[in-house]
């Protein structure tokens, strides 16, 4: 049974989900107040709240919206609320199966209804990024003239996947990934409420913590796993979903992190130190433990980026490029393929020559500034682009570096009291070996 089977007809009230519908469907909120994690979009008077609530006499019609967010954050749930709560006619099209003809049919029907005072039409398009430019173009007149109120959902950045004219006629709303607290509240609700599991079974604490990590901010994924694990436990006559029951249900062995999170921090610490210590095999081992434990791949990617900057630094400047590219690719691709991207970045960072010279250099510079060692900017380096600057001597003795041999001008750059400061001291490892020789020559030409 399709929750939107009444699409194209007037909808009133909140229809009861089919008893055999998936738990994620049965637990969809029946009111805006039940929506978790998206409170920033549901303030009174906000575009989305106005779309969900029934129209009031004399009020302006709601704007078309584009909902952008990760999977399982509630895009379809919000559409469901509009379908069941707003009193507006609701039509759903999937960008996977619908064509231009389907779009035009809905628009023509909406225009006829407006002409006969039969009410507004909300058109929900799931995965709108899959619509071609031609299909999106077909929506423009309807959105422009408010023949329909568009509600489009996408997991991809609309700036790249939705045509500009359509974006400019809509309001883009960004959904946030659900926090562990949001998911925990949802699991508690699903276990207790009659439309969910009705209190038939409990969830062990270690199984709950594992499920929260495995879900990774995706409510649909979390509820799907919970339902599968509950089925396994109930079949065995158990009164509680244990970690073993959950592993059996989803065929994944949990890496056991204790309740206080010590194992989580121990593993990530060992991961970072293994990359720093150039043990590529150990680094891949700890990466595997985090992947199997359901750690957020974006969190892992951020740690690799930090390691590339902090521990590899200028000994191999391309390590940071690899790490940043990996972080972007992980966000784009997601699991399970993201494990390959993470592994490539780990291998690069772990096997690269190491230097923390840039890291220690900036910290020393910051320490001097905080200690009051700043001093005035030398007059010849100050901004000379405003009227009267030259009368103050600003920029008058500045030498343009490109006019000098080797593009290095012999002049002072640091404040006077820091004239002898040396913050960056490159090592003799990797690319920094070349930098050491170059910087010594440059500092000599600068008279330092």
mmCIF file of N, CA, C and O in Angstrom, residues 196-236:
data_model
loop_
_atom_site.group_PDB
_atom_site.id
_atom_site.type_symbol
_atom_site.label_atom_id
_atom_site.label_comp_id
_atom_site.label_asym_id
_atom_site.label_seq_id
_atom_site.Cartn_x
_atom_site.Cartn_y
_atom_site.Cartn_z
ATOM 1 N N UNK A 196 4.207 1.317 16.324
ATOM 2 C CA UNK A 196 5.532 0.746 16.148
ATOM 3 C C UNK A 196 5.571 -0.692 16.621
ATOM 4 O O UNK A 196 4.838 -1.551 16.119
ATOM 5 N N UNK A 197 6.411 -0.959 17.629
ATOM 6 C CA UNK A 197 6.544 -2.314 18.162
ATOM 7 C C UNK A 197 5.690 -2.545 19.397
ATOM 8 O O UNK A 197 5.675 -3.641 19.959
ATOM 9 N N UNK A 198 4.983 -1.494 19.831
ATOM 10 C CA UNK A 198 3.968 -1.641 20.864
ATOM 11 C C UNK A 198 4.442 -2.201 22.188
ATOM 12 O O UNK A 198 3.672 -2.861 22.895
ATOM 13 N N UNK A 199 5.686 -1.970 22.562
ATOM 14 C CA UNK A 199 6.179 -2.443 23.841
ATOM 15 C C UNK A 199 6.368 -3.945 23.934
ATOM 16 O O UNK A 199 6.539 -4.490 25.027
ATOM 17 N N UNK A 200 6.382 -4.619 22.783
ATOM 18 C CA UNK A 200 6.513 -6.087 22.796
ATOM 19 C C UNK A 200 7.924 -6.535 23.146
ATOM 20 O O UNK A 200 8.131 -7.680 23.535
ATOM 21 N N UNK A 201 8.891 -5.650 22.976
ATOM 22 C CA UNK A 201 10.283 -6.041 23.185
ATOM 23 C C UNK A 201 11.093 -4.817 23.597
ATOM 24 O O UNK A 201 10.743 -3.679 23.259
ATOM 25 N N UNK A 202 12.175 -5.057 24.336
ATOM 26 C CA UNK A 202 13.064 -3.983 24.762
ATOM 27 C C UNK A 202 14.381 -4.059 23.975
ATOM 28 O O UNK A 202 14.655 -5.068 23.322
ATOM 29 N N UNK A 203 15.161 -2.992 24.104
ATOM 30 C CA UNK A 203 16.427 -2.906 23.369
ATOM 31 C C UNK A 203 17.570 -2.767 24.356
ATOM 32 O O UNK A 203 17.608 -1.813 25.145
ATOM 33 N N UNK A 204 18.494 -3.733 24.351
ATOM 34 C CA UNK A 204 19.646 -3.682 25.248
ATOM 35 C C UNK A 204 20.491 -2.444 24.960
ATOM 36 O O UNK A 204 20.559 -1.969 23.817
ATOM 37 N N UNK A 205 21.123 -1.928 26.012
ATOM 38 C CA UNK A 205 21.845 -0.667 25.887
ATOM 39 C C UNK A 205 22.989 -0.759 24.876
ATOM 40 O O UNK A 205 23.201 0.155 24.079
ATOM 41 N N UNK A 206 23.767 -1.866 24.910
ATOM 42 C CA UNK A 206 24.883 -1.968 23.964
ATOM 43 C C UNK A 206 24.380 -2.119 22.539
ATOM 44 O O UNK A 206 24.987 -1.606 21.584
ATOM 45 N N UNK A 207 23.224 -2.783 22.364
ATOM 46 C CA UNK A 207 22.631 -2.908 21.028
ATOM 47 C C UNK A 207 22.123 -1.558 20.551
ATOM 48 O O UNK A 207 22.235 -1.216 19.366
ATOM 49 N N UNK A 208 21.574 -0.765 21.466
ATOM 50 C CA UNK A 208 21.089 0.574 21.108
ATOM 51 C C UNK A 208 22.247 1.461 20.650
ATOM 52 O O UNK A 208 22.147 2.150 19.630
ATOM 53 N N UNK A 209 23.357 1.437 21.394
ATOM 54 C CA UNK A 209 24.506 2.272 21.035
ATOM 55 C C UNK A 209 25.074 1.866 19.676
ATOM 56 O O UNK A 209 25.451 2.723 18.871
ATOM 57 N N UNK A 210 25.130 0.561 19.445
ATOM 58 C CA UNK A 210 25.632 0.082 18.160
ATOM 59 C C UNK A 210 24.717 0.501 17.030
ATOM 60 O O UNK A 210 25.167 0.946 15.968
ATOM 61 N N UNK A 211 23.406 0.404 17.254
ATOM 62 C CA UNK A 211 22.438 0.785 16.230
ATOM 63 C C UNK A 211 22.532 2.264 15.900
ATOM 64 O O UNK A 211 22.464 2.664 14.733
ATOM 65 N N UNK A 212 22.726 3.090 16.914
ATOM 66 C CA UNK A 212 22.849 4.532 16.685
ATOM 67 C C UNK A 212 24.057 4.842 15.809
ATOM 68 O O UNK A 212 24.000 5.707 14.931
ATOM 69 N N UNK A 213 25.172 4.140 16.041
ATOM 70 C CA UNK A 213 26.352 4.359 15.204
ATOM 71 C C UNK A 213 26.126 3.853 13.791
ATOM 72 O O UNK A 213 26.501 4.490 12.818
ATOM 73 N N UNK A 214 25.502 2.680 13.703
ATOM 74 C CA UNK A 214 25.305 2.064 12.391
ATOM 75 C C UNK A 214 24.360 2.887 11.522
ATOM 76 O O UNK A 214 24.531 2.968 10.308
ATOM 77 N N UNK A 215 23.375 3.531 12.137
ATOM 78 C CA UNK A 215 22.396 4.317 11.380
ATOM 79 C C UNK A 215 23.026 5.547 10.755
ATOM 80 O O UNK A 215 22.605 5.995 9.686
ATOM 81 N N UNK A 216 24.031 6.121 11.409
ATOM 82 C CA UNK A 216 24.750 7.259 10.838
ATOM 83 C C UNK A 216 23.873 8.450 10.510
ATOM 84 O O UNK A 216 24.057 9.099 9.488
ATOM 85 N N UNK A 217 22.891 8.762 11.375
ATOM 86 C CA UNK A 217 22.037 9.922 11.139
ATOM 87 C C UNK A 217 20.883 9.675 10.199
ATOM 88 O O UNK A 217 20.150 10.600 9.853
ATOM 89 N N UNK A 218 20.687 8.422 9.769
ATOM 90 C CA UNK A 218 19.633 8.068 8.812
ATOM 91 C C UNK A 218 18.501 7.377 9.569
ATOM 92 O O UNK A 218 18.628 6.232 10.007
ATOM 93 N N UNK A 219 17.374 8.074 9.737
ATOM 94 C CA UNK A 219 16.253 7.531 10.506
ATOM 95 C C UNK A 219 15.684 6.281 9.845
ATOM 96 O O UNK A 219 15.358 5.296 10.524
ATOM 97 N N UNK A 220 15.555 6.302 8.530
ATOM 98 C CA UNK A 220 14.992 5.146 7.831
ATOM 99 C C UNK A 220 15.865 3.910 8.036
ATOM 100 O O UNK A 220 15.378 2.815 8.311
ATOM 101 N N UNK A 221 17.176 4.098 7.933
ATOM 102 C CA UNK A 221 18.103 2.977 8.125
ATOM 103 C C UNK A 221 18.010 2.450 9.555
ATOM 104 O O UNK A 221 17.986 1.227 9.791
ATOM 105 N N UNK A 222 17.964 3.357 10.527
ATOM 106 C CA UNK A 222 17.890 2.954 11.920
ATOM 107 C C UNK A 222 16.641 2.148 12.224
ATOM 108 O O UNK A 222 16.699 1.116 12.907
ATOM 109 N N UNK A 223 15.496 2.592 11.723
ATOM 110 C CA UNK A 223 14.240 1.889 11.973
ATOM 111 C C UNK A 223 14.188 0.554 11.226
ATOM 112 O O UNK A 223 13.615 -0.420 11.722
ATOM 113 N N UNK A 224 14.785 0.507 10.053
ATOM 114 C CA UNK A 224 14.825 -0.749 9.292
ATOM 115 C C UNK A 224 15.641 -1.798 10.036
ATOM 116 O O UNK A 224 15.242 -2.970 10.142
ATOM 117 N N UNK A 225 16.799 -1.403 10.566
ATOM 118 C CA UNK A 225 17.637 -2.326 11.337
ATOM 119 C C UNK A 225 16.912 -2.762 12.606
ATOM 120 O O UNK A 225 16.921 -3.944 12.985
ATOM 121 N N UNK A 226 16.272 -1.800 13.293
ATOM 122 C CA UNK A 226 15.543 -2.126 14.520
ATOM 123 C C UNK A 226 14.455 -3.152 14.244
ATOM 124 O O UNK A 226 14.297 -4.124 15.002
ATOM 125 N N UNK A 227 13.716 -2.968 13.151
ATOM 126 C CA UNK A 227 12.641 -3.894 12.834
ATOM 127 C C UNK A 227 13.185 -5.293 12.543
ATOM 128 O O UNK A 227 12.619 -6.302 13.002
ATOM 129 N N UNK A 228 14.289 -5.365 11.799
ATOM 130 C CA UNK A 228 14.880 -6.666 11.489
ATOM 131 C C UNK A 228 15.373 -7.362 12.755
ATOM 132 O O UNK A 228 15.157 -8.564 12.954
ATOM 133 N N UNK A 229 16.025 -6.617 13.642
ATOM 134 C CA UNK A 229 16.541 -7.193 14.876
ATOM 135 C C UNK A 229 15.410 -7.620 15.803
ATOM 136 O O UNK A 229 15.495 -8.665 16.468
ATOM 137 N N UNK A 230 14.332 -6.820 15.847
ATOM 138 C CA UNK A 230 13.181 -7.175 16.675
ATOM 139 C C UNK A 230 12.555 -8.468 16.180
ATOM 140 O O UNK A 230 12.162 -9.338 16.968
ATOM 141 N N UNK A 231 12.461 -8.624 14.860
ATOM 142 C CA UNK A 231 11.913 -9.852 14.298
ATOM 143 C C UNK A 231 12.734 -11.070 14.677
ATOM 144 O O UNK A 231 12.191 -12.120 15.044
ATOM 145 N N UNK A 232 14.056 -10.922 14.617
ATOM 146 C CA UNK A 232 14.943 -12.022 14.992
ATOM 147 C C UNK A 232 14.766 -12.398 16.459
ATOM 148 O O UNK A 232 14.673 -13.576 16.821
ATOM 149 N N UNK A 233 14.719 -11.381 17.336
ATOM 150 C CA UNK A 233 14.601 -11.629 18.775
ATOM 151 C C UNK A 233 13.250 -12.243 19.131
ATOM 152 O O UNK A 233 13.172 -13.184 19.920
ATOM 153 N N UNK A 234 12.177 -11.721 18.546
ATOM 154 C CA UNK A 234 10.835 -12.231 18.852
ATOM 155 C C UNK A 234 10.670 -13.668 18.369
ATOM 156 O O UNK A 234 10.015 -14.481 19.026
ATOM 157 N N UNK A 235 11.250 -13.983 17.215
ATOM 158 C CA UNK A 235 11.188 -15.359 16.704
ATOM 159 C C UNK A 235 11.841 -16.335 17.674
ATOM 160 O O UNK A 235 11.424 -17.485 17.808
ATOM 161 N N UNK A 236 12.875 -15.857 18.372
ATOM 162 C CA UNK A 236 13.591 -16.709 19.327
ATOM 163 C C UNK A 236 12.940 -16.706 20.702
ATOM 164 O O UNK A 236 13.449 -17.329 21.633
#
